[in-house]
Amino acid sequence: MKEVRIRFIDHEKSTIHRIRNFGEDLWRNFRDNKHVESDLKEIDRAKDEITYLVHGRFLRRSLSEVHRLLEGHFMESEVVIDTGSA
């Protein structure tokens, strides 16, 4: 599994409420997907970062979904996305 970290770097625009709303939409999109693990409780405590685990072969597709949601929330310029191993 790979860990994906979505770090919100614009502290003036990226309020906790906007981050958590984005995270909840991300969780809703992935909750029935067996290739992705995300924790709603962790998202509800997020302050400046959201993480999830994804099977390697599904990584690119999950990142496409992340970018689509970031655009929908007008947050695409407020994040840095890191991928690594869990």
GROMACS .gro file of N, CA and C in nm:
model
  258
    1MET      N    1   0.085  -0.119   0.000
    1MET     CA    2   0.000   0.000   0.000
    1MET      C    3   0.089   0.124   0.000
    2LYS      N    4   0.042   0.224  -0.066
    2LYS     CA    5   0.108   0.354  -0.070
    2LYS      C    6   0.030   0.451   0.016
    3GLU      N    7   0.101   0.539   0.085
    3GLU     CA    8   0.036   0.644   0.161
    3GLU      C    9   0.036   0.771   0.076
    4VAL      N   10  -0.079   0.834   0.067
    4VAL     CA   11  -0.092   0.962  -0.002
    4VAL      C   12  -0.120   1.067   0.103
    5ARG      N   13  -0.035   1.171   0.106
    5ARG     CA   14  -0.051   1.282   0.201
    5ARG      C   15  -0.087   1.407   0.122
    6ILE      N   16  -0.200   1.464   0.154
    6ILE     CA   17  -0.245   1.588   0.092
    6ILE      C   18  -0.224   1.696   0.197
    7ARG      N   19  -0.119   1.778   0.178
    7ARG     CA   20  -0.084   1.881   0.275
    7ARG      C   21  -0.133   2.016   0.224
    8PHE      N   22  -0.205   2.085   0.308
    8PHE     CA   23  -0.260   2.217   0.274
    8PHE      C   24  -0.161   2.322   0.320
    9ILE      N   25  -0.104   2.396   0.225
    9ILE     CA   26   0.008   2.485   0.253
    9ILE      C   27  -0.031   2.632   0.260
   10ASP      N   28  -0.151   2.666   0.216
   10ASP     CA   29  -0.196   2.805   0.220
   10ASP      C   30  -0.284   2.823   0.343
   11HIS      N   31  -0.221   2.862   0.454
   11HIS     CA   32  -0.291   2.866   0.582
   11HIS      C   33  -0.397   2.976   0.590
   12GLU      N   34  -0.390   3.073   0.501
   12GLU     CA   35  -0.493   3.177   0.501
   12GLU      C   36  -0.619   3.131   0.429
   13LYS      N   37  -0.602   3.059   0.319
   13LYS     CA   38  -0.718   3.011   0.242
   13LYS      C   39  -0.769   2.877   0.293
   14SER      N   40  -0.678   2.789   0.330
   14SER     CA   41  -0.715   2.653   0.369
   14SER      C   42  -0.758   2.648   0.515
   15THR      N   43  -0.879   2.689   0.540
   15THR     CA   44  -0.930   2.683   0.677
   15THR      C   45  -0.964   2.539   0.713
   16ILE      N   46  -0.974   2.514   0.842
   16ILE     CA   47  -1.005   2.379   0.889
   16ILE      C   48  -1.137   2.331   0.830
   17HIS      N   49  -1.234   2.418   0.820
   17HIS     CA   50  -1.365   2.378   0.767
   17HIS      C   51  -1.356   2.338   0.620
   18ARG      N   52  -1.281   2.413   0.541
   18ARG     CA   53  -1.264   2.380   0.399
   18ARG      C   54  -1.188   2.249   0.384
   19ILE      N   55  -1.085   2.229   0.466
   19ILE     CA   56  -1.006   2.106   0.459
   19ILE      C   57  -1.094   1.986   0.494
   20ARG      N   58  -1.171   1.997   0.599
   20ARG     CA   59  -1.255   1.885   0.642
   20ARG      C   60  -1.368   1.859   0.543
   21ASN      N   61  -1.425   1.963   0.483
   21ASN     CA   62  -1.529   1.943   0.381
   21ASN      C   63  -1.471   1.869   0.261
   22PHE      N   64  -1.352   1.908   0.218
   22PHE     CA   65  -1.285   1.837   0.109
   22PHE      C   66  -1.261   1.692   0.149
   23GLY      N   67  -1.207   1.671   0.270
   23GLY     CA   68  -1.177   1.536   0.317
   23GLY      C   69  -1.300   1.447   0.323
   24GLU      N   70  -1.411   1.502   0.368
   24GLU     CA   71  -1.534   1.423   0.374
   24GLU      C   72  -1.583   1.385   0.234
   25ASP      N   73  -1.569   1.475   0.138
   25ASP     CA   74  -1.603   1.441  -0.001
   25ASP      C   75  -1.510   1.332  -0.054
   26LEU      N   76  -1.382   1.343  -0.022
   26LEU     CA   77  -1.286   1.241  -0.063
   26LEU      C   78  -1.323   1.107  -0.002
   27TRP      N   79  -1.354   1.106   0.126
   27TRP     CA   80  -1.393   0.982   0.194
   27TRP      C   81  -1.518   0.921   0.130
   28ARG      N   82  -1.618   1.005   0.099
   28ARG     CA   83  -1.739   0.955   0.035
   28ARG      C   84  -1.709   0.890  -0.100
   29ASN      N   85  -1.616   0.950  -0.174
   29ASN     CA   86  -1.581   0.893  -0.305
   29ASN      C   87  -1.510   0.759  -0.292
   30PHE      N   88  -1.431   0.740  -0.187
   30PHE     CA   89  -1.350   0.620  -0.172
   30PHE      C   90  -1.408   0.515  -0.077
   31ARG      N   91  -1.514   0.546  -0.005
   31ARG     CA   92  -1.559   0.456   0.103
   31ARG      C   93  -1.598   0.317   0.055
   32ASP      N   94  -1.647   0.303  -0.067
   32ASP     CA   95  -1.686   0.171  -0.119
   32ASP      C   96  -1.579   0.109  -0.207
   33ASN      N   97  -1.465   0.175  -0.218
   33ASN     CA   98  -1.357   0.127  -0.303
   33ASN      C   99  -1.264   0.039  -0.220
   34LYS      N  100  -1.245  -0.084  -0.260
   34LYS     CA  101  -1.162  -0.178  -0.184
   34LYS      C  102  -1.014  -0.152  -0.202
   35HIS      N  103  -0.977  -0.063  -0.294
   35HIS     CA  104  -0.837  -0.032  -0.319
   35HIS      C  105  -0.786   0.085  -0.235
   36VAL      N  106  -0.877   0.152  -0.164
   36VAL     CA  107  -0.841   0.272  -0.089
   36VAL      C  108  -0.890   0.259   0.055
   37GLU      N  109  -0.805   0.300   0.150
   37GLU     CA  110  -0.843   0.303   0.291
   37GLU      C  111  -0.831   0.447   0.341
   38SER      N  112  -0.940   0.500   0.389
   38SER     CA  113  -0.937   0.633   0.451
   38SER      C  114  -1.018   0.628   0.579
   39ASP      N  115  -0.984   0.713   0.673
   39ASP     CA  116  -1.045   0.711   0.805
   39ASP      C  117  -1.121   0.841   0.828
   40LEU      N  118  -1.253   0.832   0.835
   40LEU     CA  119  -1.336   0.951   0.852
   40LEU      C  120  -1.306   1.021   0.985
   41LYS      N  121  -1.278   0.946   1.089
   41LYS     CA  122  -1.245   1.008   1.218
   41LYS      C  123  -1.118   1.091   1.208
   42GLU      N  124  -1.020   1.041   1.135
   42GLU     CA  125  -0.896   1.116   1.115
   42GLU      C  126  -0.924   1.243   1.033
   43ILE      N  127  -1.007   1.231   0.932
   43ILE     CA  128  -1.043   1.347   0.849
   43ILE      C  129  -1.113   1.453   0.934
   44ASP      N  130  -1.200   1.410   1.023
   44ASP     CA  131  -1.274   1.504   1.107
   44ASP      C  132  -1.184   1.574   1.209
   45ARG      N  133  -1.062   1.524   1.229
   45ARG     CA  134  -0.965   1.589   1.319
   45ARG      C  135  -0.857   1.665   1.241
   46ALA      N  136  -0.863   1.660   1.108
   46ALA     CA  137  -0.758   1.720   1.024
   46ALA      C  138  -0.747   1.870   1.045
   47LYS      N  139  -0.623   1.917   1.047
   47LYS     CA  140  -0.597   2.060   1.059
   47LYS      C  141  -0.526   2.114   0.935
   48ASP      N  142  -0.430   2.037   0.883
   48ASP     CA  143  -0.357   2.084   0.765
   48ASP      C  144  -0.313   1.972   0.672
   49GLU      N  145  -0.367   1.850   0.696
   49GLU     CA  146  -0.325   1.736   0.616
   49GLU      C  147  -0.432   1.627   0.617
   50ILE      N  148  -0.448   1.563   0.502
   50ILE     CA  149  -0.537   1.447   0.491
   50ILE      C  150  -0.455   1.335   0.429
   51THR      N  151  -0.466   1.216   0.485
   51THR     CA  152  -0.392   1.102   0.432
   51THR      C  153  -0.489   0.987   0.402
   52TYR      N  154  -0.447   0.904   0.307
   52TYR     CA  155  -0.518   0.778   0.282
   52TYR      C  156  -0.419   0.677   0.227
   53LEU      N  157  -0.455   0.551   0.234
   53LEU     CA  158  -0.374   0.442   0.180
   53LEU      C  159  -0.439   0.390   0.053
   54VAL      N  160  -0.355   0.353  -0.044
   54VAL     CA  161  -0.408   0.305  -0.171
   54VAL      C  162  -0.317   0.195  -0.224
   55HIS      N  163  -0.378   0.094  -0.288
   55HIS     CA  164  -0.299  -0.009  -0.355
   55HIS      C  165  -0.225   0.057  -0.471
   56GLY      N  166  -0.101   0.018  -0.490
   56GLY     CA  167  -0.014   0.082  -0.588
   56GLY      C  168  -0.073   0.092  -0.728
   57ARG      N  169  -0.141  -0.012  -0.773
   57ARG     CA  170  -0.194  -0.010  -0.910
   57ARG      C  171  -0.313   0.086  -0.924
   58PHE      N  172  -0.368   0.133  -0.814
   58PHE     CA  173  -0.482   0.225  -0.817
   58PHE      C  174  -0.439   0.369  -0.786
   59LEU      N  175  -0.310   0.390  -0.764
   59LEU     CA  176  -0.260   0.521  -0.721
   59LEU      C  177  -0.295   0.632  -0.820
   60ARG      N  178  -0.265   0.613  -0.947
   60ARG     CA  179  -0.290   0.719  -1.045
   60ARG      C  180  -0.437   0.754  -1.054
   61ARG      N  181  -0.523   0.654  -1.050
   61ARG     CA  182  -0.667   0.680  -1.058
   61ARG      C  183  -0.714   0.756  -0.934
   62SER      N  184  -0.661   0.720  -0.817
   62SER     CA  185  -0.702   0.790  -0.695
   62SER      C  186  -0.655   0.936  -0.698
   63LEU      N  187  -0.535   0.959  -0.750
   63LEU     CA  188  -0.485   1.096  -0.759
   63LEU      C  189  -0.567   1.179  -0.857
   64SER      N  190  -0.614   1.118  -0.963
   64SER     CA  191  -0.703   1.189  -1.056
   64SER      C  192  -0.829   1.235  -0.985
   65GLU      N  193  -0.881   1.149  -0.900
   65GLU     CA  194  -1.001   1.183  -0.824
   65GLU      C  195  -0.971   1.295  -0.723
   66VAL      N  196  -0.856   1.289  -0.659
   66VAL     CA  197  -0.815   1.394  -0.565
   66VAL      C  198  -0.811   1.529  -0.637
   67HIS      N  199  -0.747   1.532  -0.753
   67HIS     CA  200  -0.736   1.658  -0.828
   67HIS      C  201  -0.873   1.708  -0.873
   68ARG      N  202  -0.961   1.619  -0.913
   68ARG     CA  203  -1.097   1.658  -0.953
   68ARG      C  204  -1.170   1.723  -0.835
   69LEU      N  205  -1.158   1.663  -0.718
   69LEU     CA  206  -1.224   1.719  -0.599
   69LEU      C  207  -1.161   1.850  -0.556
   70LEU      N  208  -1.028   1.859  -0.564
   70LEU     CA  209  -0.962   1.985  -0.530
   70LEU      C  210  -1.011   2.098  -0.619
   71GLU      N  211  -1.026   2.070  -0.748
   71GLU     CA  212  -1.079   2.172  -0.840
   71GLU      C  213  -1.221   2.211  -0.801
   72GLY      N  214  -1.302   2.112  -0.766
   72GLY     CA  215  -1.440   2.139  -0.726
   72GLY      C  216  -1.450   2.225  -0.601
   73HIS      N  217  -1.351   2.214  -0.514
   73HIS     CA  218  -1.347   2.292  -0.390
   73HIS      C  219  -1.262   2.419  -0.406
   74PHE      N  220  -1.212   2.443  -0.526
   74PHE     CA  221  -1.127   2.560  -0.556
   74PHE      C  222  -1.003   2.562  -0.466
   75MET      N  223  -0.943   2.444  -0.448
   75MET     CA  224  -0.827   2.432  -0.358
   75MET      C  225  -0.703   2.379  -0.429
   76GLU      N  226  -0.705   2.367  -0.560
   76GLU     CA  227  -0.594   2.302  -0.630
   76GLU      C  228  -0.460   2.372  -0.611
   77SER      N  229  -0.459   2.502  -0.585
   77SER     CA  230  -0.332   2.573  -0.565
   77SER      C  231  -0.290   2.578  -0.418
   78GLU      N  232  -0.365   2.514  -0.331
   78GLU     CA  233  -0.338   2.522  -0.187
   78GLU      C  234  -0.273   2.397  -0.130
   79VAL      N  235  -0.239   2.300  -0.215
   79VAL     CA  236  -0.191   2.171  -0.163
   79VAL      C  237  -0.059   2.127  -0.225
   80VAL      N  238   0.007   2.040  -0.151
   80VAL     CA  239   0.120   1.962  -0.200
   80VAL      C  240   0.082   1.817  -0.171
   81ILE      N  241   0.095   1.733  -0.272
   81ILE     CA  242   0.059   1.592  -0.257
   81ILE      C  243   0.186   1.508  -0.259
   82ASP      N  244   0.204   1.429  -0.153
   82ASP     CA  245   0.320   1.339  -0.141
   82ASP      C  246   0.269   1.196  -0.146
   83THR      N  247   0.341   1.110  -0.215
   83THR     CA  248   0.307   0.967  -0.215
   83THR      C  249   0.429   0.891  -0.164
   84GLY      N  250   0.404   0.786  -0.092
   84GLY     CA  251   0.514   0.706  -0.037
   84GLY      C  252   0.462   0.570   0.003
   85SER      N  253   0.544   0.492   0.064
   85SER     CA  254   0.504   0.358   0.108
   85SER      C  255   0.456   0.363   0.251
   86ALA      N  256   0.361   0.276   0.280
   86ALA     CA  257   0.310   0.267   0.417
   86ALA      C  258   0.362   0.142   0.482
   0.00000   0.00000   0.00000
